[in-house]
Amino acid sequence: MKFVDEFRTPELIGKAGEEIRRLADPSRHYRIMEVCGGHTHAIYRFGLKDLLPSNVELIHGPGCPVCVLPMGRIDDGLALAAQSDFIFAAFGDMMRVPGTHGSPLEYKARGMDVRIVYSPTDALKLARSNPGKHVMFFAIGFETTAPSTALTLMRAKAEGLSNFSVFCNHVTIIPAIRAILDSPDMRLDGFVGPGHVSTVIGCRPYDWIAKDERKPVVVSGFEPLDILQSIVMLLRQLGKGEARVENQYKRVVPWEGNRAALRAMGEVFELRPYFEWRGLGFISQSALKIRPSYAQWDSEQCFTVPGVRVTDPKAAQCGEVLKGVLKPAQCKLFGRECTPEQPVGALMVSSEGSCAAYFNYEHRKPVSIATVAAN
Amino acid sequence: MCLAIPGKIIELDAQNPLHAVVDVVGVRRKVDLGLLQDQPPVPGDWVLIHVGFAMSKISEAEAADQMRTLTMLGEAEAAMEEVRGYGLEGKEQDSPGRR
């Protein structure tokens, strides 16, 4: 119960819940997507769903980088790293993600030189201290991590480091939202916009969702109160028939984003014509590739990539869950064949994956914030 | 990877002004300031760090809020593990007596 004492404002949380119940029109059913996996984690962790009336439904979006990476890309990266004198470097989040023949961690157990790094610049350091080896950084993430990879590549080029490359899997959030909105089996009323991605891209890139799709977007912080306030802001707009982009997370997110980060991304990356997303299929201009001017540090331009395409295990319904069509527990494998200890799909690996969040907090039902707010 | 970790800028690197030592709940590590070139932080400023890069300047109150959010999400340990991991070799020392 320790974390319960740490809530800054239980009474405000209770009030936000009341406000949501007041604003929600009982004759309507609201479907609100939280795009970011960090929000999904927080929603389950704090049991926020228990504070919402049954006609305000939260749909979990595609904003978990590990979850949307198709298995073929992991296989490709591991196939490259199987060459002699290679070091496969990646963030810890990647280590347990299953490829066809095992996760990076399992490859390590079989003798591959696999290293966890906490920053892409640490992969650069590995290259400097292992001049006889080639260090490949397996880069993943949305706009939150892409600028750091960009700056790292700029440093590698400035140094003329010849034994370092990046296997780039960076994706961008806007085309994924577009793909979801274009999906015929999806009906959404509004979006809780990602917090940290927006620190980089700002709020303007969401304009089209409001203007063209007539759906409100509220960029949100990660505290329970932030998320509830964002839902209040969305319901207010929906009640008035408005569709605007609002910034609930002003204390961190500038409207214009981080220009230095955007410049670094522009210098190093260009858009891929298309990229495969797990569950969403091929989405045009949805991912970043390394520009020809950095070809020497691009694993895909330096080496021959097998280009593996793997369909997800038949029974696993990661795609439907990722699109928000199915809830995690509605997947046939959930909690039986697929658990955080023995994940079949990537959504069960990352703490931001909706299946892992659902399994850890909903399935095993901890203290709910609703009971906290009520006391 | 997606954790935003709050830290306080302690000192800028004299040799490389794009690096600074930050303090995250008593653990001191070097972070990269390359993504804050347009608004370079100075010692005493608070920043949010993603994968070893300071990404935005924030207030001290927001830093405290963010640390509490990480704690509530059960991610504080992972965040500290990440911070300790910055720099690989771990040459920098933890500051004594604080946690």
CSV table of C-alpha atoms in Angstrom, one decimal:
chain,number,residue,atom,x,y,z
A,1,MET,CA,0.0,0.0,0.0
A,2,LYS,CA,3.0,2.2,0.1
A,3,PHE,CA,2.5,3.9,-3.2
A,4,VAL,CA,-0.9,4.9,-2.1
A,5,ASP,CA,0.5,7.4,0.4
A,6,GLU,CA,2.5,9.0,-2.3
A,7,PHE,CA,-0.4,10.2,-4.4
A,8,ARG,CA,-0.2,13.9,-4.4
A,9,THR,CA,-3.8,14.6,-4.6
A,10,PRO,CA,-6.3,11.8,-3.9
A,11,GLU,CA,-9.1,14.2,-3.5
A,12,LEU,CA,-8.4,15.8,-6.9
A,13,ILE,CA,-8.4,12.4,-8.4
A,14,GLY,CA,-11.8,11.7,-6.9
A,15,LYS,CA,-13.0,15.0,-8.3
A,16,ALA,CA,-11.7,14.3,-11.7
A,17,GLY,CA,-13.5,11.0,-11.7
A,18,GLU,CA,-16.7,12.8,-10.7
A,19,GLU,CA,-16.2,15.3,-13.4
A,20,ILE,CA,-15.8,12.5,-16.0
A,21,ARG,CA,-19.0,10.9,-14.8
A,22,ARG,CA,-20.8,14.2,-15.0
A,23,LEU,CA,-19.5,15.0,-18.5
A,24,ALA,CA,-20.1,11.6,-20.0
A,25,ASP,CA,-23.5,11.6,-21.8
A,26,PRO,CA,-25.2,8.3,-20.8
A,27,SER,CA,-26.7,7.9,-24.2
A,28,ARG,CA,-23.2,7.8,-25.8
A,29,HIS,CA,-20.4,5.3,-25.8
A,30,TYR,CA,-17.0,7.0,-25.8
A,31,ARG,CA,-13.9,5.2,-27.2
A,32,ILE,CA,-10.7,7.1,-26.4
A,33,MET,CA,-7.3,5.8,-27.5
A,34,GLU,CA,-4.2,6.4,-25.4
A,35,VAL,CA,-1.5,6.3,-28.0
A,36,CYS,CA,1.5,5.9,-25.7
A,37,GLY,CA,2.5,2.6,-24.0
A,38,GLY,CA,3.6,4.6,-20.9
A,39,HIS,CA,0.0,5.8,-20.5
A,40,THR,CA,-1.3,2.2,-20.9
A,41,HIS,CA,1.1,1.1,-18.2
A,42,ALA,CA,-0.1,3.9,-15.9
A,43,ILE,CA,-3.8,3.3,-16.6
A,44,TYR,CA,-3.5,-0.4,-15.5
A,45,ARG,CA,-1.0,0.3,-12.7
A,46,PHE,CA,-3.4,2.8,-11.1
A,47,GLY,CA,-6.6,1.0,-12.0
A,48,LEU,CA,-7.9,4.2,-13.6
A,49,LYS,CA,-10.5,2.2,-15.6
A,50,ASP,CA,-12.3,1.7,-12.3
A,51,LEU,CA,-12.9,5.4,-12.0
A,52,LEU,CA,-14.5,5.7,-15.4
A,53,PRO,CA,-18.1,5.1,-16.2
A,54,SER,CA,-18.8,2.0,-18.3
A,55,ASN,CA,-19.5,4.1,-21.4
A,56,VAL,CA,-16.0,5.7,-21.4
A,57,GLU,CA,-13.8,3.0,-22.8
A,58,LEU,CA,-10.0,3.3,-23.1
A,59,ILE,CA,-8.4,1.7,-26.2
A,60,HIS,CA,-4.7,1.0,-26.0
A,61,GLY,CA,-2.7,2.3,-28.9
A,62,PRO,CA,0.4,1.3,-30.8
A,63,GLY,CA,2.9,3.4,-28.8
A,64,CYS,CA,5.1,0.6,-27.5
A,65,PRO,CA,8.2,0.4,-29.7
A,66,VAL,CA,9.1,-3.1,-28.8
A,67,CYS,CA,5.5,-4.3,-29.4
A,68,VAL,CA,5.1,-2.9,-32.9
A,69,LEU,CA,8.5,-4.3,-34.2
A,70,PRO,CA,7.8,-7.3,-36.5
A,71,MET,CA,9.7,-10.4,-35.6
A,72,GLY,CA,11.4,-10.4,-38.9
A,73,ARG,CA,13.4,-7.3,-38.0
A,74,ILE,CA,14.7,-9.0,-34.8
A,75,ASP,CA,15.6,-12.1,-36.9
A,76,ASP,CA,17.4,-9.8,-39.4
A,77,GLY,CA,19.4,-8.0,-36.7
A,78,LEU,CA,20.4,-11.2,-35.1
A,79,ALA,CA,21.4,-12.8,-38.4
A,80,LEU,CA,23.7,-9.9,-39.1
A,81,ALA,CA,25.2,-10.1,-35.6
A,82,ALA,CA,26.0,-13.8,-36.2
A,83,GLN,CA,28.9,-12.8,-38.3
A,84,SER,CA,32.3,-13.2,-36.6
A,85,ASP,CA,33.7,-10.4,-34.5
A,86,PHE,CA,30.3,-8.7,-34.2
A,87,ILE,CA,28.8,-7.2,-31.1
A,88,PHE,CA,25.0,-6.8,-30.9
A,89,ALA,CA,24.2,-3.8,-28.7
A,90,ALA,CA,20.6,-2.9,-27.7
A,91,PHE,CA,18.6,-1.4,-24.9
A,92,GLY,CA,17.5,-3.8,-22.1
A,93,ASP,CA,13.9,-3.7,-23.4
A,94,MET,CA,14.9,-5.6,-26.5
A,95,MET,CA,16.7,-8.4,-24.7
A,96,ARG,CA,13.7,-10.7,-24.0
A,97,VAL,CA,11.8,-10.0,-27.2
A,98,PRO,CA,11.4,-13.3,-29.0
A,99,GLY,CA,12.8,-13.8,-32.5
A,100,THR,CA,12.0,-17.0,-34.5
A,101,HIS,CA,15.0,-18.8,-33.0
A,102,GLY,CA,15.1,-17.0,-29.6
A,103,SER,CA,15.5,-13.6,-28.0
A,104,PRO,CA,18.8,-11.7,-28.0
A,105,LEU,CA,19.3,-13.0,-24.5
A,106,GLU,CA,19.0,-16.6,-25.7
A,107,TYR,CA,21.4,-15.9,-28.5
A,108,LYS,CA,23.8,-14.5,-25.9
A,109,ALA,CA,23.5,-17.8,-23.9
A,110,ARG,CA,24.4,-19.6,-27.1
A,111,GLY,CA,27.6,-17.5,-27.4
A,112,MET,CA,26.7,-14.4,-29.4
A,113,ASP,CA,28.4,-11.2,-28.1
A,114,VAL,CA,25.2,-9.4,-27.0
A,115,ARG,CA,25.5,-6.3,-24.8
A,116,ILE,CA,22.9,-4.2,-23.0
A,117,VAL,CA,23.5,-0.5,-23.4
A,118,TYR,CA,21.5,2.3,-21.7
A,119,SER,CA,22.4,5.0,-24.2
A,120,PRO,CA,23.3,4.8,-27.9
A,121,THR,CA,26.5,6.7,-27.1
A,122,ASP,CA,27.5,3.7,-24.9
A,123,ALA,CA,27.4,1.6,-28.1
A,124,LEU,CA,29.9,4.1,-29.6
A,125,LYS,CA,32.1,3.6,-26.6
A,126,LEU,CA,32.0,-0.2,-27.1
A,127,ALA,CA,33.2,0.4,-30.6
A,128,ARG,CA,36.1,2.6,-29.5
A,129,SER,CA,37.2,0.0,-26.9
A,130,ASN,CA,36.8,-3.0,-29.2
A,131,PRO,CA,38.6,-1.9,-32.4
A,132,GLY,CA,38.9,-5.4,-33.6
A,133,LYS,CA,35.1,-5.9,-33.6
A,134,HIS,CA,32.1,-4.4,-35.3
A,135,VAL,CA,29.5,-2.9,-33.0
A,136,MET,CA,26.0,-2.9,-34.3
A,137,PHE,CA,23.5,-0.8,-32.3
A,138,PHE,CA,20.0,-2.2,-32.8
A,139,ALA,CA,18.0,1.0,-32.6
A,140,ILE,CA,14.3,1.1,-31.7
A,141,GLY,CA,11.9,3.7,-30.5
A,142,PHE,CA,9.6,6.5,-31.6
A,143,GLU,CA,10.7,10.2,-31.7
A,144,THR,CA,11.6,10.0,-28.0
A,145,THR,CA,14.8,8.0,-28.8
A,146,ALA,CA,15.4,8.7,-32.5
A,147,PRO,CA,17.1,12.1,-31.9
A,148,SER,CA,19.6,10.4,-29.6
A,149,THR,CA,20.5,7.8,-32.2
A,150,ALA,CA,20.8,10.6,-34.8
A,151,LEU,CA,23.2,12.5,-32.6
A,152,THR,CA,25.2,9.3,-32.0
A,153,LEU,CA,25.5,8.8,-35.7
A,154,MET,CA,26.7,12.4,-36.2
A,155,ARG,CA,29.4,11.8,-33.6
A,156,ALA,CA,30.5,8.5,-35.2
A,157,LYS,CA,30.8,10.3,-38.5
A,158,ALA,CA,32.7,13.2,-37.0
A,159,GLU,CA,35.1,10.8,-35.4
A,160,GLY,CA,35.4,8.6,-38.5
A,161,LEU,CA,34.7,5.6,-36.4
A,162,SER,CA,34.8,2.6,-38.9
A,163,ASN,CA,33.6,-0.3,-36.7
A,164,PHE,CA,30.2,1.0,-35.7
A,165,SER,CA,26.8,0.9,-37.4
A,166,VAL,CA,23.1,1.3,-36.5
A,167,PHE,CA,20.4,-1.2,-37.5
A,168,CYS,CA,17.6,1.4,-37.6
A,169,ASN,CA,14.1,0.4,-36.6
A,170,HIS,CA,13.0,3.9,-35.5
A,171,VAL,CA,9.3,4.6,-36.3
A,172,THR,CA,7.1,7.7,-36.2
A,173,ILE,CA,3.9,8.0,-34.4
A,174,ILE,CA,1.8,10.1,-36.8
A,175,PRO,CA,1.5,7.5,-39.7
A,176,ALA,CA,0.5,4.8,-37.1
A,177,ILE,CA,-2.4,7.0,-35.9
A,178,ARG,CA,-3.4,7.6,-39.5
A,179,ALA,CA,-3.4,3.9,-40.2
A,180,ILE,CA,-5.6,3.2,-37.1
A,181,LEU,CA,-8.0,5.9,-38.1
A,182,ASP,CA,-8.2,4.5,-41.7
A,183,SER,CA,-8.8,1.0,-40.3
A,184,PRO,CA,-12.5,0.1,-41.1
A,185,ASP,CA,-13.0,-1.9,-37.9
A,186,MET,CA,-12.0,1.0,-35.7
A,187,ARG,CA,-14.2,3.7,-34.3
A,188,LEU,CA,-12.6,6.3,-32.0
A,189,ASP,CA,-13.8,9.5,-30.5
A,190,GLY,CA,-10.5,11.1,-29.4
A,191,PHE,CA,-6.9,10.6,-28.4
A,192,VAL,CA,-4.9,11.0,-25.3
A,193,GLY,CA,-1.7,12.1,-27.0
A,194,PRO,CA,1.8,10.9,-26.1
A,195,GLY,CA,3.7,12.9,-23.6
A,196,HIS,CA,7.4,12.3,-24.3
A,197,VAL,CA,7.1,11.9,-28.0
A,198,SER,CA,5.5,15.3,-28.0
A,199,THR,CA,8.4,16.8,-26.1
A,200,VAL,CA,10.3,16.2,-29.4
A,201,ILE,CA,7.6,16.7,-32.1
A,202,GLY,CA,5.5,19.3,-30.3
A,203,CYS,CA,1.7,19.5,-30.7
A,204,ARG,CA,1.4,20.7,-34.3
A,205,PRO,CA,1.8,17.3,-35.9
A,206,TYR,CA,-1.6,16.3,-34.4
A,207,ASP,CA,-3.5,19.2,-36.1
A,208,TRP,CA,-4.8,17.1,-38.9
A,209,ILE,CA,-6.5,14.7,-36.5
A,210,ALA,CA,-8.6,17.6,-35.2
A,211,LYS,CA,-9.1,19.5,-38.4
A,212,ASP,CA,-9.5,16.6,-40.9
A,213,GLU,CA,-10.8,13.8,-38.8
A,214,ARG,CA,-12.7,16.0,-36.4
A,215,LYS,CA,-11.3,14.2,-33.3
A,216,PRO,CA,-9.9,15.9,-30.3
A,217,VAL,CA,-6.4,15.2,-29.1
A,218,VAL,CA,-5.1,16.1,-25.6
A,219,VAL,CA,-1.3,15.6,-25.0
A,220,SER,CA,-1.0,14.2,-21.5
A,221,GLY,CA,1.4,13.7,-18.6
A,222,PHE,CA,1.8,10.4,-16.9
A,223,GLU,CA,0.5,10.9,-13.4
A,224,PRO,CA,-3.0,9.5,-12.6
A,225,LEU,CA,-4.3,13.0,-12.3
A,226,ASP,CA,-2.8,14.0,-15.6
A,227,ILE,CA,-4.5,11.2,-17.5
A,228,LEU,CA,-7.9,11.8,-15.8
A,229,GLN,CA,-7.6,15.5,-16.5
A,230,SER,CA,-6.9,14.7,-20.1
A,231,ILE,CA,-10.0,12.6,-20.3
A,232,VAL,CA,-12.0,15.5,-18.8
A,233,MET,CA,-10.6,17.8,-21.4
A,234,LEU,CA,-11.5,15.4,-24.2
A,235,LEU,CA,-15.1,14.9,-22.9
A,236,ARG,CA,-15.5,18.7,-22.6
A,237,GLN,CA,-14.6,19.1,-26.3
A,238,LEU,CA,-16.8,16.1,-27.3
A,239,GLY,CA,-19.7,17.6,-25.3
A,240,LYS,CA,-19.4,20.8,-27.2
A,241,GLY,CA,-18.9,19.1,-30.6
A,242,GLU,CA,-15.3,20.6,-30.8
A,243,ALA,CA,-12.2,19.0,-32.1
A,244,ARG,CA,-8.9,20.7,-31.1
A,245,VAL,CA,-5.4,19.8,-30.0
A,246,GLU,CA,-4.8,20.7,-26.4
A,247,ASN,CA,-1.8,20.3,-24.2
A,248,GLN,CA,-2.4,19.1,-20.7
A,249,TYR,CA,1.3,18.5,-20.2
A,250,LYS,CA,2.4,22.1,-20.7
A,251,ARG,CA,4.9,21.9,-17.8
A,252,VAL,CA,7.1,19.6,-20.0
A,253,VAL,CA,5.8,19.7,-23.6
A,254,PRO,CA,6.5,22.9,-25.6
A,255,TRP,CA,3.9,23.5,-28.4
A,256,GLU,CA,6.8,23.7,-30.9
A,257,GLY,CA,8.7,20.6,-29.6
A,258,ASN,CA,12.4,20.4,-29.4
A,259,ARG,CA,14.0,22.0,-32.5
A,260,ALA,CA,17.5,20.8,-31.8
A,261,ALA,CA,16.2,17.2,-31.7
A,262,LEU,CA,14.2,17.6,-34.9
A,263,ARG,CA,17.3,19.1,-36.6
A,264,ALA,CA,19.4,16.1,-35.6
A,265,MET,CA,16.7,13.7,-36.9
A,266,GLY,CA,16.5,15.7,-40.2
A,267,GLU,CA,20.3,15.6,-40.7
A,268,VAL,CA,20.6,11.8,-40.2
A,269,PHE,CA,17.3,10.2,-41.2
A,270,GLU,CA,14.9,10.2,-44.1
A,271,LEU,CA,11.5,8.5,-44.3
A,272,ARG,CA,11.3,4.9,-45.5
A,273,PRO,CA,8.7,4.5,-48.3
A,274,TYR,CA,7.0,1.9,-46.1
A,275,PHE,CA,7.7,-0.2,-43.1
A,276,GLU,CA,6.0,-3.2,-41.6
A,277,TRP,CA,4.4,-2.8,-38.2
A,278,ARG,CA,3.3,-5.7,-36.1
A,279,GLY,CA,-0.4,-5.9,-36.2
A,280,LEU,CA,-0.8,-2.9,-38.5
A,281,GLY,CA,0.9,-4.2,-41.5
A,282,PHE,CA,2.9,-2.1,-44.0
A,283,ILE,CA,2.4,1.7,-43.4
A,284,SER,CA,3.8,4.1,-45.8
A,285,GLN,CA,6.3,6.7,-44.6
A,286,SER,CA,6.0,5.4,-41.1
A,287,ALA,CA,9.7,4.7,-40.2
A,288,LEU,CA,13.1,6.3,-40.5
A,289,LYS,CA,16.1,5.1,-42.4
A,290,ILE,CA,19.6,6.4,-42.4
A,291,ARG,CA,20.4,8.9,-45.2
A,292,PRO,CA,23.0,7.9,-47.8
A,293,SER,CA,25.4,10.5,-46.4
A,294,TYR,CA,25.6,8.3,-43.3
A,295,ALA,CA,25.7,5.0,-45.3
A,296,GLN,CA,29.0,4.0,-43.8
A,297,TRP,CA,27.3,3.7,-40.4
A,298,ASP,CA,24.1,2.1,-41.6
A,299,SER,CA,24.0,-1.7,-40.9
A,300,GLU,CA,21.5,-2.1,-43.7
A,301,GLN,CA,23.7,-0.3,-46.3
A,302,CYS,CA,26.9,-1.9,-45.1
A,303,PHE,CA,25.8,-5.6,-44.9
A,304,THR,CA,23.4,-7.8,-46.7
A,305,VAL,CA,20.2,-8.1,-44.7
A,306,PRO,CA,18.3,-11.3,-45.1
A,307,GLY,CA,15.0,-9.4,-45.1
A,308,VAL,CA,13.1,-12.0,-43.1
A,309,ARG,CA,9.3,-11.8,-43.0
A,310,VAL,CA,7.7,-13.8,-40.2
A,311,THR,CA,4.0,-14.0,-39.5
A,312,ASP,CA,3.1,-14.0,-35.8
A,313,PRO,CA,2.3,-17.3,-34.2
A,314,LYS,CA,-1.1,-18.3,-35.6
A,315,ALA,CA,-2.9,-18.5,-32.3
A,316,ALA,CA,-1.5,-15.2,-31.0
A,317,GLN,CA,-3.7,-12.2,-31.7
A,318,CYS,CA,-1.1,-9.5,-31.1
A,319,GLY,CA,-2.3,-7.6,-34.1
A,320,GLU,CA,-5.9,-7.3,-33.0
A,321,VAL,CA,-4.8,-6.3,-29.5
A,322,LEU,CA,-2.4,-3.7,-30.9
A,323,LYS,CA,-5.1,-2.2,-33.0
A,324,GLY,CA,-7.4,-2.1,-30.0
A,325,VAL,CA,-9.9,-4.4,-31.7
A,326,LEU,CA,-9.4,-7.1,-28.9
A,327,LYS,CA,-8.7,-6.6,-25.3
A,328,PRO,CA,-5.6,-8.5,-24.1
A,329,ALA,CA,-7.5,-11.2,-22.2
A,330,GLN,CA,-9.6,-11.9,-25.3
A,331,CYS,CA,-6.5,-13.4,-27.0
A,332,LYS,CA,-6.5,-17.2,-26.9
A,333,LEU,CA,-3.0,-17.4,-25.6
A,334,PHE,CA,-3.3,-14.7,-22.9
A,335,GLY,CA,-2.2,-15.9,-19.4
A,336,ARG,CA,-1.8,-19.5,-20.6
A,337,GLU,CA,0.8,-20.0,-23.3
A,338,CYS,CA,1.7,-16.3,-23.2
A,339,THR,CA,2.8,-14.8,-19.9
A,340,PRO,CA,5.5,-12.2,-19.0
A,341,GLU,CA,7.7,-15.1,-17.9
A,342,GLN,CA,7.2,-17.0,-21.2
A,343,PRO,CA,6.1,-14.4,-23.7
A,344,VAL,CA,4.9,-15.5,-27.1
A,345,GLY,CA,4.3,-12.0,-28.4
A,346,ALA,CA,6.1,-8.7,-27.7
A,347,LEU,CA,3.1,-7.1,-26.0
A,348,MET,CA,3.8,-9.5,-23.1
A,349,VAL,CA,7.4,-8.5,-22.9
A,350,SER,CA,7.6,-4.7,-22.4
A,351,SER,CA,6.1,-3.1,-19.3
A,352,GLU,CA,4.5,-0.7,-21.8
A,353,GLY,CA,2.9,-3.6,-23.7
A,354,SER,CA,-0.8,-3.7,-23.0
A,355,CYS,CA,-0.8,-7.5,-22.4
A,356,ALA,CA,2.0,-7.3,-19.8
A,357,ALA,CA,0.3,-4.3,-18.1
A,358,TYR,CA,-3.1,-6.2,-18.1
A,359,PHE,CA,-1.5,-9.4,-16.9
A,360,ASN,CA,0.4,-7.7,-14.0
A,361,TYR,CA,-2.2,-5.3,-12.8
A,362,GLU,CA,-5.6,-6.4,-14.0
A,363,HIS,CA,-5.2,-10.2,-13.9
A,364,ARG,CA,-3.5,-10.1,-10.5
A,365,LYS,CA,-5.7,-7.1,-9.4
A,366,PRO,CA,-3.7,-5.0,-7.0
A,367,VAL,CA,-5.0,-2.0,-4.9
A,368,SER,CA,-7.1,0.2,-7.2
A,369,ILE,CA,-6.9,3.9,-7.1
A,370,ALA,CA,-10.6,4.0,-7.1
A,371,THR,CA,-10.7,2.6,-3.6
A,372,VAL,CA,-7.9,5.1,-2.6
A,373,ALA,CA,-9.9,8.0,-4.0
A,374,ALA,CA,-13.0,6.8,-2.2
A,375,ASN,CA,-11.3,6.8,1.2
B,1,MET,CA,14.1,3.0,-22.7
B,2,CYS,CA,11.0,5.1,-22.6
B,3,LEU,CA,11.6,6.2,-19.1
B,4,ALA,CA,12.0,9.9,-18.6
B,5,ILE,CA,14.4,10.3,-15.7
B,6,PRO,CA,14.7,13.6,-13.9
B,7,GLY,CA,18.2,14.9,-12.9
B,8,LYS,CA,19.9,18.0,-11.7
B,9,ILE,CA,22.8,19.4,-13.7
B,10,ILE,CA,25.8,19.5,-11.3
B,11,GLU,CA,28.6,20.7,-13.6
B,12,LEU,CA,29.4,21.1,-17.3
B,13,ASP,CA,32.3,19.1,-18.7
B,14,ALA,CA,35.2,21.6,-19.1
B,15,GLN,CA,36.6,19.7,-22.1
B,16,ASN,CA,33.3,19.0,-23.8
B,17,PRO,CA,30.5,21.5,-23.2
B,18,LEU,CA,28.0,19.1,-24.7
B,19,HIS,CA,28.4,16.9,-21.6
B,20,ALA,CA,27.4,17.5,-18.1
B,21,VAL,CA,27.4,15.6,-14.8
B,22,VAL,CA,23.9,15.1,-13.5
B,23,ASP,CA,22.7,13.9,-10.1
B,24,VAL,CA,19.7,11.5,-10.1
B,25,VAL,CA,18.8,10.8,-6.5
B,26,GLY,CA,22.4,10.7,-5.4
B,27,VAL,CA,23.8,8.9,-8.4
B,28,ARG,CA,26.0,11.0,-10.6
B,29,ARG,CA,26.6,10.2,-14.2
B,30,LYS,CA,27.5,12.0,-17.4
B,31,VAL,CA,24.7,12.9,-19.7
B,32,ASP,CA,24.7,14.3,-23.2
B,33,LEU,CA,23.4,17.9,-23.7
B,34,GLY,CA,23.5,17.8,-27.5
B,35,LEU,CA,19.7,17.9,-27.8
B,36,LEU,CA,19.4,21.0,-25.7
B,37,GLN,CA,21.7,23.1,-27.8
B,38,ASP,CA,19.1,25.8,-28.3
B,39,GLN,CA,18.6,26.3,-24.6
B,40,PRO,CA,21.8,25.0,-22.9
B,41,PRO,CA,21.2,24.2,-19.3
B,42,VAL,CA,23.5,25.5,-16.5
B,43,PRO,CA,24.4,23.9,-13.2
B,44,GLY,CA,21.4,23.9,-10.9
B,45,ASP,CA,18.9,23.3,-13.8
B,46,TRP,CA,16.7,20.2,-13.8
B,47,VAL,CA,16.3,18.1,-16.9
B,48,LEU,CA,14.4,15.1,-18.1
B,49,ILE,CA,16.8,12.4,-19.4
B,50,HIS,CA,16.0,9.8,-22.1
B,51,VAL,CA,18.6,7.1,-22.9
B,52,GLY,CA,21.5,9.3,-21.7
B,53,PHE,CA,20.4,12.5,-23.4
B,54,ALA,CA,18.9,15.5,-21.6
B,55,MET,CA,15.8,16.1,-23.6
B,56,SER,CA,14.0,18.9,-21.9
B,57,LYS,CA,14.5,21.4,-19.1
B,58,ILE,CA,11.9,21.2,-16.3
B,59,SER,CA,11.3,22.8,-12.9
B,60,GLU,CA,12.4,21.3,-9.6
B,61,ALA,CA,8.8,20.6,-8.7
B,62,GLU,CA,8.2,18.7,-12.0
B,63,ALA,CA,11.4,16.7,-11.4
B,64,ALA,CA,10.1,15.6,-8.0
B,65,ASP,CA,6.7,14.8,-9.6
B,66,GLN,CA,8.4,12.7,-12.2
B,67,MET,CA,10.5,10.8,-9.7
B,68,ARG,CA,7.3,10.0,-7.8
B,69,THR,CA,5.5,8.9,-10.9
B,70,LEU,CA,8.4,6.5,-11.7
B,71,THR,CA,8.2,5.2,-8.1
B,72,MET,CA,4.4,4.7,-8.3
B,73,LEU,CA,4.7,3.0,-11.7
B,74,GLY,CA,7.3,0.6,-10.1
B,75,GLU,CA,9.9,1.9,-12.6
B,76,ALA,CA,12.1,3.7,-10.1
B,77,GLU,CA,14.5,0.8,-9.8
B,78,ALA,CA,14.7,0.4,-13.6
B,79,ALA,CA,15.4,4.1,-13.9
B,80,MET,CA,18.2,4.0,-11.4
B,81,GLU,CA,19.6,0.9,-13.1
B,82,GLU,CA,19.5,2.8,-16.4
B,83,VAL,CA,21.3,5.8,-14.8
B,84,ARG,CA,24.0,3.6,-13.2
B,85,GLY,CA,24.5,2.0,-16.6
B,86,TYR,CA,25.2,5.3,-18.4
B,87,GLY,CA,28.9,5.4,-19.4
B,88,LEU,CA,29.5,1.6,-19.2
B,89,GLU,CA,32.8,1.8,-17.4
B,90,GLY,CA,31.2,3.5,-14.4
B,91,LYS,CA,34.1,5.7,-13.7
B,92,GLU,CA,32.0,8.3,-12.1
B,93,GLN,CA,31.4,7.8,-8.4
B,94,ASP,CA,28.1,7.8,-6.6
B,95,SER,CA,27.9,10.8,-4.3
B,96,PRO,CA,28.2,9.5,-0.7
B,97,GLY,CA,25.5,9.7,1.9
B,98,ARG,CA,22.4,10.4,-0.3
B,99,ARG,CA,19.8,8.1,-1.6
